């Protein structure tokens, strides 16, 4: 009886191995659900981004967004706004965390104020996205300009405190630079749709 069970077990194991190999072979022919942009789409994005002040930042953001339905300027601006929102929000979170963990009162004050300004920048970027979705392009542009100004206001906070030799921590500055570059890219695209 034991021999009968072992024989069935070995046949079952072989059958299972065969099915597993067949399944893996079949799955290797399936394309991933999130496809990378086509060559034509990539070239189109490169051409559009080459018109902006920050072509590399623009291309990185737009080529990462696979959820876009088209490459019309409104969709592209919406994607850039989302990237700007993300960078401003990361900078806000980093400034907030750093402000809670520093002992220098001047740096703590500057980081707290900067965190608030970056939070405002992120919120204005969201307001701009909502305006774009409602086809209120001029209103979206105004919100994006306000978001860009909020990022620059954070820089001014540290310039005011420059007598204390304060510099913007790199953890915050890196995200601020990305947000500013995305704003510069967006600004040119807004000019193209608002003519």
mmCIF file of C-alpha atoms in Angstrom:
data_model
loop_
_atom_site.group_PDB
_atom_site.id
_atom_site.type_symbol
_atom_site.label_atom_id
_atom_site.label_comp_id
_atom_site.label_asym_id
_atom_site.label_seq_id
_atom_site.Cartn_x
_atom_site.Cartn_y
_atom_site.Cartn_z
ATOM 1 C CA UNK A 1 0.000 0.000 0.000
ATOM 2 C CA UNK A 2 2.861 2.367 0.827
ATOM 3 C CA UNK A 3 4.397 1.700 -2.595
ATOM 4 C CA UNK A 4 1.091 2.613 -4.287
ATOM 5 C CA UNK A 5 1.050 5.963 -2.451
ATOM 6 C CA UNK A 6 4.663 6.753 -3.350
ATOM 7 C CA UNK A 7 4.014 6.023 -7.000
ATOM 8 C CA UNK A 8 1.004 8.361 -7.046
ATOM 9 C CA UNK A 9 3.016 10.960 -5.145
ATOM 10 C CA UNK A 10 5.845 10.904 -7.711
ATOM 11 C CA UNK A 11 3.345 11.166 -10.606
ATOM 12 C CA UNK A 12 1.612 14.025 -8.829
ATOM 13 C CA UNK A 13 4.971 15.766 -8.272
ATOM 14 C CA UNK A 14 5.892 15.404 -11.939
ATOM 15 C CA UNK A 15 2.489 16.696 -13.019
ATOM 16 C CA UNK A 16 2.769 19.650 -10.637
ATOM 17 C CA UNK A 17 6.280 20.451 -11.902
ATOM 18 C CA UNK A 18 5.070 20.278 -15.519
ATOM 19 C CA UNK A 19 2.127 22.600 -14.778
ATOM 20 C CA UNK A 20 4.373 25.040 -12.926
ATOM 21 C CA UNK A 21 6.866 25.169 -15.816
ATOM 22 C CA UNK A 22 4.017 25.659 -18.298
ATOM 23 C CA UNK A 23 2.540 28.456 -16.180
ATOM 24 C CA UNK A 24 5.877 30.243 -15.818
ATOM 25 C CA UNK A 25 6.474 29.964 -19.553
ATOM 26 C CA UNK A 26 3.028 31.415 -20.233
ATOM 27 C CA UNK A 27 3.551 34.262 -17.768
ATOM 28 C CA UNK A 28 6.810 35.270 -19.418
ATOM 29 C CA UNK A 29 4.833 36.287 -22.521
ATOM 30 C CA UNK A 30 2.433 38.558 -20.623
ATOM 31 C CA UNK A 31 3.240 42.255 -20.736
ATOM 32 C CA UNK A 32 3.413 44.099 -17.407
ATOM 33 C CA UNK A 33 0.296 45.984 -16.307
ATOM 34 C CA UNK A 34 2.239 49.241 -15.997
ATOM 35 C CA UNK A 35 3.901 49.671 -19.334
ATOM 36 C CA UNK A 36 6.704 52.111 -19.924
ATOM 37 C CA UNK A 37 6.016 54.921 -22.373
ATOM 38 C CA UNK A 38 6.378 54.035 -26.038
ATOM 39 C CA UNK A 39 9.308 55.383 -28.025
ATOM 40 C CA UNK A 40 7.003 57.792 -29.856
ATOM 41 C CA UNK A 41 5.531 59.060 -26.584
ATOM 42 C CA UNK A 42 9.005 59.419 -25.066
ATOM 43 C CA UNK A 43 10.151 61.479 -28.055
ATOM 44 C CA UNK A 44 7.029 63.625 -27.806
ATOM 45 C CA UNK A 45 7.662 64.269 -24.096
ATOM 46 C CA UNK A 46 11.327 65.092 -24.811
ATOM 47 C CA UNK A 47 10.284 67.560 -27.501
ATOM 48 C CA UNK A 48 7.793 69.267 -25.204
ATOM 49 C CA UNK A 49 10.195 69.341 -22.254
ATOM 50 C CA UNK A 50 12.985 70.763 -24.431
ATOM 51 C CA UNK A 51 10.878 73.941 -24.664
ATOM 52 C CA UNK A 52 10.960 74.389 -20.888
ATOM 53 C CA UNK A 53 13.610 75.943 -18.661
ATOM 54 C CA UNK A 54 14.273 72.616 -16.925
ATOM 55 C CA UNK A 55 14.024 69.893 -19.598
ATOM 56 C CA UNK A 56 15.543 67.089 -17.507
ATOM 57 C CA UNK A 57 13.336 67.681 -14.479
ATOM 58 C CA UNK A 58 10.312 67.966 -16.768
ATOM 59 C CA UNK A 59 11.150 64.726 -18.586
ATOM 60 C CA UNK A 60 11.803 62.803 -15.360
ATOM 61 C CA UNK A 61 8.431 63.824 -13.951
ATOM 62 C CA UNK A 62 6.390 63.277 -17.106
ATOM 63 C CA UNK A 63 7.946 59.982 -18.087
ATOM 64 C CA UNK A 64 7.287 58.614 -14.589
ATOM 65 C CA UNK A 65 3.553 59.338 -14.840
ATOM 66 C CA UNK A 66 1.958 56.420 -16.660
ATOM 67 C CA UNK A 67 -1.565 57.379 -15.592
ATOM 68 C CA UNK A 68 -1.918 60.230 -18.116
ATOM 69 C CA UNK A 69 -4.534 59.762 -20.828
ATOM 70 C CA UNK A 70 -2.793 62.013 -23.325
ATOM 71 C CA UNK A 71 0.113 64.364 -23.817
ATOM 72 C CA UNK A 72 -1.880 67.548 -24.240
ATOM 73 C CA UNK A 73 -0.523 70.507 -22.309
ATOM 74 C CA UNK A 74 -3.265 70.449 -19.671
ATOM 75 C CA UNK A 75 -2.495 66.820 -18.794
ATOM 76 C CA UNK A 76 1.235 67.507 -18.745
ATOM 77 C CA UNK A 77 0.813 70.540 -16.500
ATOM 78 C CA UNK A 78 -1.339 68.476 -14.147
ATOM 79 C CA UNK A 79 1.440 65.872 -13.941
ATOM 80 C CA UNK A 80 4.054 68.561 -13.282
ATOM 81 C CA UNK A 81 1.828 70.051 -10.587
ATOM 82 C CA UNK A 82 1.588 66.670 -8.912
ATOM 83 C CA UNK A 83 5.370 66.293 -8.973
ATOM 84 C CA UNK A 84 5.750 69.822 -7.579
ATOM 85 C CA UNK A 85 3.229 69.030 -4.857
ATOM 86 C CA UNK A 86 5.168 65.882 -3.948
ATOM 87 C CA UNK A 87 8.500 67.698 -3.735
ATOM 88 C CA UNK A 88 7.057 70.599 -1.723
ATOM 89 C CA UNK A 89 5.370 68.144 0.608
ATOM 90 C CA UNK A 90 8.587 66.129 1.089
ATOM 91 C CA UNK A 91 10.445 69.369 1.841
ATOM 92 C CA UNK A 92 7.722 70.380 4.323
ATOM 93 C CA UNK A 93 7.874 67.032 6.134
ATOM 94 C CA UNK A 94 11.676 67.103 6.271
ATOM 95 C CA UNK A 95 11.736 70.702 7.543
ATOM 96 C CA UNK A 96 9.114 69.850 10.149
ATOM 97 C CA UNK A 97 11.026 66.794 11.377
ATOM 98 C CA UNK A 98 14.311 68.691 11.488
ATOM 99 C CA UNK A 99 12.728 71.599 13.381
ATOM 100 C CA UNK A 100 11.626 69.187 16.092
ATOM 101 C CA UNK A 101 15.127 67.769 16.490
ATOM 102 C CA UNK A 102 17.423 70.812 16.526
ATOM 103 C CA UNK A 103 18.625 72.671 19.576
ATOM 104 C CA UNK A 104 19.708 75.951 17.926
ATOM 105 C CA UNK A 105 16.755 78.350 18.426
ATOM 106 C CA UNK A 106 17.491 80.325 15.230
ATOM 107 C CA UNK A 107 17.599 77.184 13.111
ATOM 108 C CA UNK A 108 14.505 75.807 14.826
ATOM 109 C CA UNK A 109 12.613 79.050 14.138
ATOM 110 C CA UNK A 110 13.744 79.175 10.496
ATOM 111 C CA UNK A 111 12.835 75.520 9.892
ATOM 112 C CA UNK A 112 9.426 75.926 11.543
ATOM 113 C CA UNK A 113 8.623 78.983 9.417
ATOM 114 C CA UNK A 114 9.991 77.282 6.301
ATOM 115 C CA UNK A 115 7.954 74.146 7.012
ATOM 116 C CA UNK A 116 4.794 76.246 7.138
ATOM 117 C CA UNK A 117 5.639 77.949 3.836
ATOM 118 C CA UNK A 118 6.369 74.625 2.152
ATOM 119 C CA UNK A 119 3.071 73.246 3.458
ATOM 120 C CA UNK A 120 1.377 76.254 1.831
ATOM 121 C CA UNK A 121 3.261 75.552 -1.413
ATOM 122 C CA UNK A 122 2.042 71.953 -1.440
ATOM 123 C CA UNK A 123 -1.542 73.064 -0.772
ATOM 124 C CA UNK A 124 -1.416 75.663 -3.549
ATOM 125 C CA UNK A 125 -0.133 72.998 -5.935
ATOM 126 C CA UNK A 126 -3.180 70.879 -5.020
ATOM 127 C CA UNK A 127 -5.448 73.890 -5.605
ATOM 128 C CA UNK A 128 -3.811 74.332 -9.009
ATOM 129 C CA UNK A 129 -4.410 70.655 -9.869
ATOM 130 C CA UNK A 130 -8.075 70.996 -8.926
ATOM 131 C CA UNK A 131 -8.338 74.112 -11.096
ATOM 132 C CA UNK A 132 -6.747 72.262 -14.027
ATOM 133 C CA UNK A 133 -9.277 69.460 -13.625
ATOM 134 C CA UNK A 134 -12.037 72.099 -13.793
ATOM 135 C CA UNK A 135 -10.440 73.626 -16.931
ATOM 136 C CA UNK A 136 -9.715 76.869 -15.066
ATOM 137 C CA UNK A 137 -6.227 77.278 -16.500
ATOM 138 C CA UNK A 138 -5.656 80.899 -15.488
ATOM 139 C CA UNK A 139 -6.689 80.168 -11.906
ATOM 140 C CA UNK A 140 -4.407 77.111 -11.895
ATOM 141 C CA UNK A 141 -1.529 79.228 -13.141
ATOM 142 C CA UNK A 142 -2.108 81.762 -10.361
ATOM 143 C CA UNK A 143 -2.146 79.009 -7.740
ATOM 144 C CA UNK A 144 1.062 77.544 -9.160
ATOM 145 C CA UNK A 145 2.748 80.968 -9.040
ATOM 146 C CA UNK A 146 1.708 81.293 -5.396
ATOM 147 C CA UNK A 147 3.157 77.832 -4.720
ATOM 148 C CA UNK A 148 6.422 78.854 -6.386
ATOM 149 C CA UNK A 149 6.555 82.059 -4.317
ATOM 150 C CA UNK A 150 6.061 80.049 -1.126
ATOM 151 C CA UNK A 151 9.129 77.960 -1.972
ATOM 152 C CA UNK A 152 11.146 81.159 -2.525
ATOM 153 C CA UNK A 153 9.826 82.636 0.727
ATOM 154 C CA UNK A 154 11.424 79.693 2.523
ATOM 155 C CA UNK A 155 14.766 80.690 1.010
ATOM 156 C CA UNK A 156 14.209 84.254 2.238
ATOM 157 C CA UNK A 157 13.647 82.975 5.775
ATOM 158 C CA UNK A 158 17.156 81.559 5.786
ATOM 159 C CA UNK A 159 18.591 84.702 4.167
ATOM 160 C CA UNK A 160 17.126 86.811 6.978
ATOM 161 C CA UNK A 161 18.771 84.474 9.472
ATOM 162 C CA UNK A 162 22.082 84.605 7.554
ATOM 163 C CA UNK A 163 23.634 86.697 10.331
ATOM 164 C CA UNK A 164 23.556 83.458 12.356
ATOM 165 C CA UNK A 165 25.326 81.561 9.535
ATOM 166 C CA UNK A 166 22.300 79.362 8.884
ATOM 167 C CA UNK A 167 22.042 77.331 5.730
ATOM 168 C CA UNK A 168 19.087 75.383 4.466
ATOM 169 C CA UNK A 169 19.641 71.726 5.395
ATOM 170 C CA UNK A 170 20.341 69.608 2.318
ATOM 171 C CA UNK A 171 17.463 67.288 3.200
ATOM 172 C CA UNK A 172 15.063 70.210 2.698
ATOM 173 C CA UNK A 173 16.995 72.058 0.009
ATOM 174 C CA UNK A 174 17.072 69.100 -2.391
ATOM 175 C CA UNK A 175 13.283 68.876 -2.517
ATOM 176 C CA UNK A 176 12.962 72.663 -2.744
ATOM 177 C CA UNK A 177 15.251 72.703 -5.783
ATOM 178 C CA UNK A 178 13.164 70.005 -7.492
ATOM 179 C CA UNK A 179 9.943 71.931 -6.715
ATOM 180 C CA UNK A 180 11.434 75.129 -8.145
ATOM 181 C CA UNK A 181 12.609 73.363 -11.314
ATOM 182 C CA UNK A 182 9.197 71.778 -11.799
ATOM 183 C CA UNK A 183 7.615 75.218 -11.390
ATOM 184 C CA UNK A 184 9.972 76.593 -14.066
ATOM 185 C CA UNK A 185 8.953 73.805 -16.456
ATOM 186 C CA UNK A 186 5.296 74.320 -15.711
ATOM 187 C CA UNK A 187 5.529 78.080 -16.190
ATOM 188 C CA UNK A 188 6.530 77.655 -19.843
ATOM 189 C CA UNK A 189 3.732 75.150 -20.521
ATOM 190 C CA UNK A 190 1.194 77.499 -18.923
ATOM 191 C CA UNK A 191 2.395 80.227 -21.301
ATOM 192 C CA UNK A 192 1.700 77.909 -24.234
ATOM 193 C CA UNK A 193 -1.909 77.184 -23.220
ATOM 194 C CA UNK A 194 -2.799 80.688 -22.021
ATOM 195 C CA UNK A 195 -1.788 82.583 -25.163
#
